[in-house]
Amino acid sequence: QVQLVESGGGLVQPGGSLRLSCVASGIIFRAYVMGWYRQAPGKQRELVANITSGGSTNYADSVKGRFTISRVNVKNTVYLQMNSLKPEDTAVYYCNARFTSTLWGQGTQVTVSS
């Protein structure tokens, strides 16, 4: 069964931190570029960060220096550590896996508000 399952979202105050996790099943995990995307109401889905099997990373300018993407291949898991969160980070965050096909998780809500 092919599946991406996210966890770790929630409500946090500005300046706070959250760590998102995504566990993949049913794929050869090392073959895939893993990523995190987000979508706020009324806006298009945008890339937050991605990471290759070898650990090369790419970040949106808006999150550079604040977010860190990582992966543990033996656990089939990709993480997104989010620090210094801002209200504009509020969105549904989606896990993504890309190789010859593209897979999406169901999304997890992140709300940054006081």
mmCIF file of C-alpha atoms in Angstrom:
data_model
loop_
_atom_site.group_PDB
_atom_site.id
_atom_site.type_symbol
_atom_site.label_atom_id
_atom_site.label_comp_id
_atom_site.label_asym_id
_atom_site.label_seq_id
_atom_site.Cartn_x
_atom_site.Cartn_y
_atom_site.Cartn_z
ATOM 1 C CA GLN A 1 0.000 0.000 0.000
ATOM 2 C CA VAL A 2 1.469 3.336 -1.100
ATOM 3 C CA GLN A 3 0.974 5.961 1.559
ATOM 4 C CA LEU A 4 2.440 9.164 3.008
ATOM 5 C CA VAL A 5 1.305 10.013 6.528
ATOM 6 C CA GLU A 6 2.097 13.382 8.091
ATOM 7 C CA SER A 7 2.064 14.286 11.755
ATOM 8 C CA GLY A 8 3.190 17.073 14.050
ATOM 9 C CA GLY A 9 0.995 19.974 13.008
ATOM 10 C CA GLY A 10 -0.878 22.132 15.449
ATOM 11 C CA LEU A 11 -1.293 25.569 16.966
ATOM 12 C CA VAL A 12 1.804 27.483 17.989
ATOM 13 C CA GLN A 13 2.557 31.063 18.991
ATOM 14 C CA PRO A 14 4.705 33.345 16.831
ATOM 15 C CA GLY A 15 8.353 32.606 17.450
ATOM 16 C CA GLY A 16 7.616 29.041 18.427
ATOM 17 C CA SER A 17 8.672 25.764 16.853
ATOM 18 C CA LEU A 18 7.091 22.654 15.397
ATOM 19 C CA ARG A 19 8.514 19.488 13.923
ATOM 20 C CA LEU A 20 6.571 17.777 11.157
ATOM 21 C CA SER A 21 7.100 14.142 10.251
ATOM 22 C CA CYS A 22 6.107 12.161 7.187
ATOM 23 C CA VAL A 23 6.345 8.380 7.059
ATOM 24 C CA ALA A 24 6.247 6.717 3.657
ATOM 25 C CA SER A 25 5.188 3.170 2.909
ATOM 26 C CA GLY A 26 4.878 1.131 -0.256
ATOM 27 C CA ILE A 27 7.705 2.865 -2.123
ATOM 28 C CA ILE A 28 11.441 2.459 -2.521
ATOM 29 C CA PHE A 29 12.077 5.451 -0.326
ATOM 30 C CA ARG A 30 15.696 6.085 -1.309
ATOM 31 C CA ALA A 31 14.674 6.553 -4.943
ATOM 32 C CA TYR A 32 12.458 9.551 -4.190
ATOM 33 C CA VAL A 33 13.081 13.221 -3.735
ATOM 34 C CA MET A 34 11.063 14.117 -0.657
ATOM 35 C CA GLY A 35 9.535 17.497 -0.043
ATOM 36 C CA TRP A 36 7.204 19.662 1.951
ATOM 37 C CA TYR A 37 4.676 21.972 0.348
ATOM 38 C CA ARG A 38 2.131 24.263 1.926
ATOM 39 C CA GLN A 39 -1.099 25.916 0.934
ATOM 40 C CA ALA A 40 -2.852 28.776 2.662
ATOM 41 C CA PRO A 41 -6.515 29.642 1.994
ATOM 42 C CA GLY A 42 -6.882 31.492 -1.293
ATOM 43 C CA LYS A 43 -3.286 30.848 -2.307
ATOM 44 C CA GLN A 44 -1.560 28.356 -4.561
ATOM 45 C CA ARG A 45 0.374 25.442 -3.180
ATOM 46 C CA GLU A 46 4.052 26.306 -2.855
ATOM 47 C CA LEU A 47 7.264 24.425 -2.277
ATOM 48 C CA VAL A 48 8.686 24.855 1.211
ATOM 49 C CA ALA A 49 11.689 22.546 0.987
ATOM 50 C CA ASN A 50 12.872 19.343 -0.624
ATOM 51 C CA ILE A 51 15.687 16.891 -0.122
ATOM 52 C CA THR A 52 17.316 14.228 -2.273
ATOM 53 C CA SER A 53 18.274 10.788 -1.076
ATOM 54 C CA GLY A 54 21.858 11.976 -0.745
ATOM 55 C CA GLY A 55 20.882 14.928 1.411
ATOM 56 C CA SER A 56 20.957 17.853 -1.015
ATOM 57 C CA THR A 57 18.372 20.427 0.050
ATOM 58 C CA ASN A 58 16.429 23.296 -1.430
ATOM 59 C CA TYR A 59 14.359 25.886 0.435
ATOM 60 C CA ALA A 60 11.923 28.608 -0.378
ATOM 61 C CA ASP A 61 13.448 32.010 0.315
ATOM 62 C CA SER A 62 10.717 32.718 2.846
ATOM 63 C CA VAL A 63 11.848 29.885 5.134
ATOM 64 C CA LYS A 64 15.623 29.863 4.685
ATOM 65 C CA GLY A 65 17.401 30.033 8.001
ATOM 66 C CA ARG A 66 14.274 29.062 9.915
ATOM 67 C CA PHE A 67 13.243 25.644 8.569
ATOM 68 C CA THR A 68 15.324 22.505 8.160
ATOM 69 C CA ILE A 69 14.351 19.478 6.101
ATOM 70 C CA SER A 70 15.961 16.125 6.812
ATOM 71 C CA ARG A 71 15.387 12.469 6.100
ATOM 72 C CA VAL A 72 16.224 9.126 7.646
ATOM 73 C CA ASN A 73 16.098 6.611 4.849
ATOM 74 C CA VAL A 74 16.128 3.526 7.064
ATOM 75 C CA LYS A 75 12.976 4.871 8.736
ATOM 76 C CA ASN A 76 11.300 5.932 5.481
ATOM 77 C CA THR A 77 10.766 9.295 7.133
ATOM 78 C CA VAL A 78 11.227 12.934 6.187
ATOM 79 C CA TYR A 79 11.092 15.750 8.735
ATOM 80 C CA LEU A 80 10.549 19.477 8.677
ATOM 81 C CA GLN A 81 11.867 21.351 11.685
ATOM 82 C CA MET A 82 10.218 24.766 11.799
ATOM 83 C CA ASN A 83 11.666 27.434 14.072
ATOM 84 C CA SER A 84 10.898 31.119 14.562
ATOM 85 C CA LEU A 85 7.432 30.589 13.170
ATOM 86 C CA LYS A 86 5.512 33.543 11.793
ATOM 87 C CA PRO A 87 1.778 34.042 11.220
ATOM 88 C CA GLU A 88 2.405 33.897 7.473
ATOM 89 C CA ASP A 89 3.600 30.304 7.912
ATOM 90 C CA THR A 90 0.009 29.320 8.670
ATOM 91 C CA ALA A 91 -1.067 26.758 6.077
ATOM 92 C CA VAL A 92 -1.810 23.129 5.436
ATOM 93 C CA TYR A 93 1.518 21.379 5.009
ATOM 94 C CA TYR A 94 1.756 18.457 2.596
ATOM 95 C CA CYS A 95 4.372 15.763 2.298
ATOM 96 C CA ASN A 96 5.505 15.014 -1.254
ATOM 97 C CA ALA A 97 7.480 12.192 -2.860
ATOM 98 C CA ARG A 98 8.724 12.461 -6.429
ATOM 99 C CA PHE A 99 10.414 9.915 -8.690
ATOM 100 C CA THR A 100 8.748 8.470 -11.790
ATOM 101 C CA SER A 101 5.472 9.248 -10.059
ATOM 102 C CA THR A 102 4.382 11.900 -7.571
ATOM 103 C CA LEU A 103 2.742 11.112 -4.258
ATOM 104 C CA TRP A 104 1.031 13.364 -1.730
ATOM 105 C CA GLY A 105 0.051 13.053 1.878
ATOM 106 C CA GLN A 106 -3.270 14.219 3.251
ATOM 107 C CA GLY A 107 -1.799 17.319 4.848
ATOM 108 C CA THR A 108 -1.442 18.609 8.374
ATOM 109 C CA GLN A 109 -2.602 22.013 9.612
ATOM 110 C CA VAL A 110 -0.072 24.451 11.029
ATOM 111 C CA THR A 111 -1.511 27.555 12.649
ATOM 112 C CA VAL A 112 0.749 30.306 13.987
ATOM 113 C CA SER A 113 -1.239 32.688 16.127
ATOM 114 C CA SER A 114 -1.229 34.345 19.516
#
